[in-house]
Short mmCIF file of N, CA and C in Angstrom, two decimals:
data_model
loop_
_atom_site.label_atom_id
_atom_site.label_comp_id
_atom_site.label_asym_id
_atom_site.label_seq_id
_atom_site.Cartn_x
_atom_site.Cartn_y
_atom_site.Cartn_z
N UNK N 130 169.45 73.39 -88.20
CA UNK N 130 168.80 74.34 -88.69
C UNK N 130 167.95 74.07 -89.90
N UNK N 131 168.69 73.51 -90.92
CA UNK N 131 168.22 73.01 -91.85
C UNK N 131 167.38 71.63 -91.38
N UNK N 132 166.10 71.56 -91.97
CA UNK N 132 165.66 70.63 -92.22
C UNK N 132 165.38 69.93 -93.69
N UNK N 133 165.18 68.58 -93.53
CA UNK N 133 165.64 67.86 -94.85
C UNK N 133 164.60 66.72 -94.61
N UNK N 134 163.30 66.71 -95.70
CA UNK N 134 162.06 65.75 -95.92
C UNK N 134 162.35 65.01 -97.21
N UNK N 135 162.68 63.91 -97.36
CA UNK N 135 162.83 63.16 -98.38
C UNK N 135 161.27 62.36 -98.91
N UNK N 136 161.58 62.27 -99.92
CA UNK N 136 160.21 61.38 -100.88
C UNK N 136 160.12 60.96 -102.22
N UNK N 137 159.56 59.98 -102.20
CA UNK N 137 159.13 59.75 -103.91
C UNK N 137 159.32 58.28 -103.87
N UNK N 138 159.67 57.73 -102.95
CA UNK N 138 160.50 56.03 -103.14
C UNK N 138 159.13 55.60 -103.49
N UNK N 139 159.28 54.10 -103.63
CA UNK N 139 158.48 53.15 -103.85
C UNK N 139 158.92 51.77 -104.55
N UNK N 140 157.77 50.94 -104.61
CA UNK N 140 158.41 49.83 -104.95
C UNK N 140 158.10 49.90 -107.03
N UNK N 141 159.27 49.62 -107.68
CA UNK N 141 159.36 49.37 -108.64
C UNK N 141 159.85 48.17 -109.18
N UNK N 142 159.84 47.56 -110.53
CA UNK N 142 160.20 46.27 -110.83
C UNK N 142 161.26 46.41 -111.46
N UNK N 143 162.70 45.82 -111.82
CA UNK N 143 164.19 45.94 -112.23
C UNK N 143 163.32 46.68 -113.64
N UNK N 144 164.44 47.73 -113.63
CA UNK N 144 164.48 48.15 -115.26
C UNK N 144 163.66 49.58 -115.18
N UNK N 145 162.59 49.72 -114.02
CA UNK N 145 162.06 50.79 -113.69
C UNK N 145 162.65 52.18 -113.55
N UNK N 146 161.88 52.98 -113.06
CA UNK N 146 162.71 54.73 -112.54
C UNK N 146 161.77 55.08 -111.67
N UNK N 147 162.77 56.00 -110.80
CA UNK N 147 161.77 56.91 -109.71
C UNK N 147 162.42 57.79 -109.72
N UNK N 148 161.82 59.08 -109.23
CA UNK N 148 162.21 60.44 -108.92
C UNK N 148 161.99 60.48 -107.39
N UNK N 149 162.87 60.62 -106.64
CA UNK N 149 163.43 61.30 -105.42
C UNK N 149 163.50 62.49 -104.96
N UNK N 150 162.89 63.31 -103.68
CA UNK N 150 162.45 64.46 -103.96
C UNK N 150 163.16 65.03 -101.89
N UNK N 151 163.96 66.00 -102.34
CA UNK N 151 164.90 66.43 -101.00
C UNK N 151 164.41 67.80 -100.85
N UNK N 152 163.55 67.73 -100.03
CA UNK N 152 163.04 69.08 -99.35
C UNK N 152 163.35 69.91 -98.49
N UNK N 153 163.65 71.20 -98.41
CA UNK N 153 164.64 71.79 -97.47
C UNK N 153 163.91 73.23 -96.51
N UNK N 154 164.27 73.30 -95.23
CA UNK N 154 163.67 74.52 -94.68
C UNK N 154 164.21 75.20 -93.71
N UNK N 155 164.11 75.66 -93.28
CA UNK N 155 165.25 76.34 -92.13
C UNK N 155 166.29 77.74 -93.18
N UNK N 156 166.60 77.51 -93.94
CA UNK N 156 167.20 78.35 -94.87
C UNK N 156 167.46 78.04 -95.98
N UNK N 157 167.90 78.72 -97.22
CA UNK N 157 167.90 78.51 -98.71
C UNK N 157 169.19 77.10 -99.09
N UNK N 158 169.11 77.07 -100.16
CA UNK N 158 170.13 75.98 -100.47
C UNK N 158 171.61 76.79 -100.70
N UNK N 159 171.40 78.22 -101.03
CA UNK N 159 172.73 79.00 -101.69
C UNK N 159 174.00 78.50 -100.80
N UNK N 160 174.71 78.02 -101.72
CA UNK N 160 176.52 77.42 -101.36
C UNK N 160 176.69 76.49 -100.22
N UNK N 161 175.53 75.78 -100.14
CA UNK N 161 175.29 74.36 -99.56
C UNK N 161 175.61 73.44 -100.73
N UNK N 162 176.49 72.37 -100.49
CA UNK N 162 176.54 71.36 -100.98
C UNK N 162 175.82 70.50 -100.41
N UNK N 163 175.31 69.31 -101.18
CA UNK N 163 174.11 68.19 -100.95
C UNK N 163 174.43 67.20 -101.66
N UNK N 164 174.34 66.24 -100.88
CA UNK N 164 174.16 64.67 -101.32
C UNK N 164 173.02 63.49 -100.58
N UNK N 165 173.14 62.68 -101.51
CA UNK N 165 172.35 61.25 -101.23
C UNK N 165 172.91 60.23 -100.80
N UNK N 166 172.39 59.50 -100.25
CA UNK N 166 173.07 58.53 -99.33
C UNK N 166 171.81 57.37 -99.35
N UNK N 167 172.36 56.18 -98.92
CA UNK N 167 171.32 55.32 -98.90
C UNK N 167 172.09 54.10 -97.67
N UNK N 168 171.09 53.28 -97.56
CA UNK N 168 171.38 52.31 -96.26
C UNK N 168 170.36 51.12 -96.99
N UNK N 169 170.77 49.70 -97.19
CA UNK N 169 169.68 48.62 -97.17
C UNK N 169 169.70 47.89 -95.90
N UNK N 170 169.06 47.12 -95.25
CA UNK N 170 168.80 46.51 -94.36
C UNK N 170 170.24 45.61 -93.70
N UNK N 171 170.67 45.77 -92.71
CA UNK N 171 172.34 45.27 -92.57
C UNK N 171 173.25 45.68 -92.61
N UNK N 172 173.20 46.55 -93.64
CA UNK N 172 174.52 47.40 -93.99
C UNK N 172 174.73 48.97 -94.00
N UNK N 173 175.91 49.08 -93.75
CA UNK N 173 175.97 50.93 -93.49
C UNK N 173 175.84 51.56 -94.39
N UNK N 174 175.42 53.04 -94.35
CA UNK N 174 175.08 53.95 -94.91
C UNK N 174 176.51 54.23 -96.05
N UNK N 175 176.09 54.23 -97.24
CA UNK N 175 176.90 54.22 -98.25
C UNK N 175 176.26 55.59 -99.31
N UNK N 176 177.65 56.23 -99.95
CA UNK N 176 176.95 57.19 -100.46
C UNK N 176 176.79 56.74 -101.70
N UNK N 177 175.70 58.37 -102.80
CA UNK N 177 174.76 57.58 -103.66
C UNK N 177 175.22 58.65 -104.91
N UNK N 178 175.44 60.17 -104.53
CA UNK N 178 175.72 60.87 -105.31
C UNK N 178 175.69 62.45 -104.77
N UNK N 179 176.23 63.25 -105.52
CA UNK N 179 176.32 64.99 -104.49
C UNK N 179 176.24 65.68 -105.89
N UNK N 180 175.95 66.77 -105.39
CA UNK N 180 175.74 68.26 -106.37
C UNK N 180 175.66 69.33 -105.55
N UNK N 181 176.97 70.53 -105.91
CA UNK N 181 177.58 71.48 -105.50
C UNK N 181 176.42 72.49 -105.34
N UNK N 182 176.71 73.25 -104.69
CA UNK N 182 175.56 74.86 -104.76
C UNK N 182 175.65 75.67 -106.26
N UNK N 183 176.91 75.09 -107.10
CA UNK N 183 176.57 75.72 -108.25
C UNK N 183 176.65 74.64 -109.40
N UNK N 184 175.89 75.12 -110.46
CA UNK N 184 175.25 74.47 -111.36
C UNK N 184 176.50 73.77 -112.02
N UNK N 185 176.19 72.26 -112.22
CA UNK N 185 176.78 71.67 -113.41
C UNK N 185 178.08 70.31 -112.62
N UNK N 186 177.96 71.13 -110.96
CA UNK N 186 179.04 70.07 -110.52
C UNK N 186 178.54 69.02 -109.78
N UNK N 187 178.68 67.93 -110.20
CA UNK N 187 177.86 66.61 -109.30
C UNK N 187 179.20 65.61 -109.22
N UNK N 188 178.62 64.44 -108.56
CA UNK N 188 179.57 63.46 -108.23
C UNK N 188 178.86 62.35 -108.30
N UNK N 189 178.71 60.97 -108.51
CA UNK N 189 178.58 59.88 -107.81
C UNK N 189 179.74 58.52 -107.83
N UNK N 190 178.81 57.59 -106.92
CA UNK N 190 179.02 56.50 -106.98
C UNK N 190 179.23 55.39 -107.62
N UNK N 191 180.20 54.49 -108.15
CA UNK N 191 180.49 53.97 -109.49
C UNK N 191 179.20 52.87 -109.85
N UNK N 192 178.33 52.63 -108.58
CA UNK N 192 177.46 51.58 -108.68
C UNK N 192 176.08 51.84 -109.70
N UNK N 193 176.13 53.58 -109.25
CA UNK N 193 174.83 54.25 -110.17
C UNK N 193 175.57 55.28 -111.29
N UNK N 194 176.81 55.85 -111.62
CA UNK N 194 176.88 56.42 -112.80
C UNK N 194 176.35 55.69 -113.57
N UNK N 195 175.39 56.83 -114.55
CA UNK N 195 175.06 56.37 -115.86
C UNK N 195 173.90 56.20 -115.46
N UNK N 196 173.48 55.78 -114.53
CA UNK N 196 171.66 55.41 -114.28
C UNK N 196 171.36 56.62 -113.53
N UNK N 197 171.63 56.95 -112.76
CA UNK N 197 171.24 58.39 -111.56
C UNK N 197 171.49 59.53 -112.04
N UNK N 198 170.74 60.06 -112.03
CA UNK N 198 171.21 61.96 -112.24
C UNK N 198 170.48 62.66 -110.98
N UNK N 199 171.68 63.56 -110.56
CA UNK N 199 171.39 64.27 -109.30
C UNK N 199 171.12 65.75 -110.11
N UNK N 200 170.19 66.66 -109.26
CA UNK N 200 169.99 68.35 -109.56
C UNK N 200 169.60 69.05 -108.49
N UNK N 201 169.49 70.04 -108.77
CA UNK N 201 169.00 70.96 -107.23
C UNK N 201 168.14 71.68 -108.08
N UNK N 202 167.18 72.66 -107.64
CA UNK N 202 166.40 73.62 -107.69
C UNK N 202 166.48 74.58 -106.82
N UNK N 203 167.66 75.28 -106.70
CA UNK N 203 167.54 76.59 -105.34
C UNK N 203 166.88 77.34 -105.06
N UNK N 204 165.81 77.76 -106.52
CA UNK N 204 164.97 78.46 -105.88
C UNK N 204 163.61 78.14 -105.09
N UNK N 205 164.06 76.45 -105.11
CA UNK N 205 162.92 75.88 -104.77
C UNK N 205 163.31 75.32 -103.08
N UNK N 206 164.46 74.87 -102.89
CA UNK N 206 164.89 74.60 -102.11
C UNK N 206 164.90 73.32 -102.17
N UNK N 207 165.09 72.50 -103.34
CA UNK N 207 164.40 70.90 -103.27
C UNK N 207 165.86 70.22 -104.33
N UNK N 208 166.22 69.30 -103.63
CA UNK N 208 167.30 68.70 -104.89
C UNK N 208 166.38 67.25 -105.06
N UNK N 209 167.08 66.83 -105.92
CA UNK N 209 165.87 65.51 -106.94
C UNK N 209 167.28 64.61 -106.80
N UNK N 210 166.54 63.38 -107.29
CA UNK N 210 167.36 62.06 -107.92
C UNK N 210 166.36 61.36 -108.73
N UNK N 211 166.69 61.61 -109.89
CA UNK N 211 166.38 60.77 -110.85
C UNK N 211 167.14 59.56 -111.24
N UNK N 212 166.31 58.38 -111.00
CA UNK N 212 166.92 56.98 -110.55
C UNK N 212 166.11 55.97 -112.14
N UNK N 213 167.57 55.51 -113.03
CA UNK N 213 166.56 55.14 -114.11
C UNK N 213 167.32 53.62 -114.05
N UNK N 214 167.08 52.61 -115.04
CA UNK N 214 167.22 51.18 -115.13
C UNK N 214 167.69 50.57 -113.48
N UNK N 215 166.46 51.08 -112.86
CA UNK N 215 167.10 50.25 -111.10
C UNK N 215 167.25 48.81 -111.59
N UNK N 216 167.85 48.96 -110.15
CA UNK N 216 168.15 47.64 -109.92
C UNK N 216 168.00 46.74 -108.57
N UNK N 217 167.40 45.64 -108.66
CA UNK N 217 167.63 45.32 -107.14
C UNK N 217 168.50 45.32 -106.11
N UNK N 218 169.84 45.45 -106.05
CA UNK N 218 170.95 46.30 -105.43
C UNK N 218 170.69 47.35 -104.93
N UNK N 219 169.70 47.82 -105.33
CA UNK N 219 169.27 49.78 -105.28
C UNK N 219 168.36 49.60 -104.55
N UNK N 220 167.99 48.63 -103.41
CA UNK N 220 167.22 48.80 -102.84
C UNK N 220 167.41 49.18 -101.32
N UNK N 221 167.36 50.38 -100.84
CA UNK N 221 167.49 50.91 -99.60
C UNK N 221 166.59 51.88 -98.91
N UNK N 222 167.15 52.90 -97.84
CA UNK N 222 166.34 53.55 -97.70
C UNK N 222 167.03 54.67 -98.15
N UNK N 223 166.69 56.00 -98.73
CA UNK N 223 167.46 56.53 -99.42
C UNK N 223 167.10 58.22 -98.73
N UNK N 224 168.51 58.57 -98.60
CA UNK N 224 168.80 59.77 -97.83
C UNK N 224 169.19 61.55 -98.27
N UNK N 225 169.04 62.39 -97.83
CA UNK N 225 169.46 63.27 -98.20
C UNK N 225 170.40 64.00 -97.22
N UNK N 226 171.66 64.81 -97.34
CA UNK N 226 171.98 65.13 -96.19
C UNK N 226 173.19 66.67 -96.65
N UNK N 227 173.07 67.36 -95.60
CA UNK N 227 174.33 68.36 -96.06
C UNK N 227 175.64 68.23 -96.41
N UNK N 228 176.19 68.26 -97.41
CA UNK N 228 177.88 67.50 -97.09
C UNK N 228 178.53 68.47 -96.49
N UNK N 229 179.69 67.92 -95.57
CA UNK N 229 180.92 68.71 -95.05
C UNK N 229 182.02 68.39 -95.30
N UNK N 230 182.12 67.81 -96.54
CA UNK N 230 183.34 67.45 -97.47
C UNK N 230 183.15 67.40 -98.86
N UNK N 231 183.41 67.30 -99.56
CA UNK N 231 183.07 66.87 -100.73
C UNK N 231 183.87 65.77 -101.21
N UNK N 232 182.85 64.58 -101.86
CA UNK N 232 181.49 64.74 -102.01
C UNK N 232 180.79 63.62 -101.45
N UNK N 233 181.35 63.16 -100.26
CA UNK N 233 180.56 62.46 -99.49
C UNK N 233 180.82 62.28 -98.38
N UNK N 234 181.58 63.38 -97.50
CA UNK N 234 181.52 63.52 -95.84
C UNK N 234 180.25 64.32 -95.63
N UNK N 235 179.47 63.48 -94.71
CA UNK N 235 178.37 64.32 -94.07
C UNK N 235 178.17 64.11 -92.49
N UNK N 236 177.85 65.17 -91.91
CA UNK N 236 177.82 64.72 -90.39
C UNK N 236 176.33 65.31 -89.98
N UNK N 237 175.95 65.09 -88.46
CA UNK N 237 174.42 65.57 -88.70
C UNK N 237 173.48 64.11 -88.56
N UNK N 238 172.63 65.13 -87.67
CA UNK N 238 171.06 64.02 -87.59
C UNK N 238 170.59 63.29 -88.54
N UNK N 239 169.56 62.35 -88.91
CA UNK N 239 169.26 61.69 -90.13
C UNK N 239 168.03 61.76 -90.14
N UNK N 240 166.94 61.78 -91.38
CA UNK N 240 165.81 61.66 -90.77
C UNK N 240 164.81 60.47 -91.17
N UNK N 241 163.94 60.78 -91.61
CA UNK N 241 163.35 58.88 -92.02
C UNK N 241 163.90 58.02 -93.22
N UNK N 242 163.84 59.34 -93.92
CA UNK N 242 164.46 58.84 -95.12
C UNK N 242 162.94 57.91 -96.29
N UNK N 243 163.36 58.19 -97.66
CA UNK N 243 162.11 57.03 -98.70
C UNK N 243 162.79 55.75 -98.38
N UNK N 244 162.12 54.85 -98.66
CA UNK N 244 162.08 53.59 -99.29
C UNK N 244 161.78 53.35 -100.68
N UNK N 245 163.12 52.83 -100.94
CA UNK N 245 163.21 52.02 -102.80
C UNK N 245 163.48 50.85 -102.35
N UNK N 246 162.22 50.41 -103.19
CA UNK N 246 162.26 48.90 -103.41
C UNK N 246 162.27 48.35 -104.91
N UNK N 247 162.99 47.75 -105.08
CA UNK N 247 163.08 47.15 -106.71
C UNK N 247 163.01 45.72 -106.63
N UNK N 248 162.09 45.35 -107.34
CA UNK N 248 162.05 43.89 -107.51
C UNK N 248 162.36 42.97 -108.93
N UNK N 249 162.83 41.87 -108.66
CA UNK N 249 163.44 41.09 -109.94
C UNK N 249 162.50 40.66 -110.90
#
């Protein structure tokens, strides 16, 4: 019922920044916990960050803590991932998803995602 579309990926040098967006349709973000995940070629999908429906409650994977910031604008049904100090190991396809359990449990289908490539 809720459709999610990721955007904002691209190619950036190590140390650079990108801002990803996740636009939702079908219903509002009200009282829905959301998260960002990523998948590198040949690897399993991994948790990146989560944002609860109420302001201020977030969670981050250790690998991105201090570099990435998750936020959301419920009035626009949009979630963001500000990525700073990017590293080559951040290269992956990034997906957003509704959480079933806090902070990294998700189910359902996955869209195309948005490609992030960090060069050295």
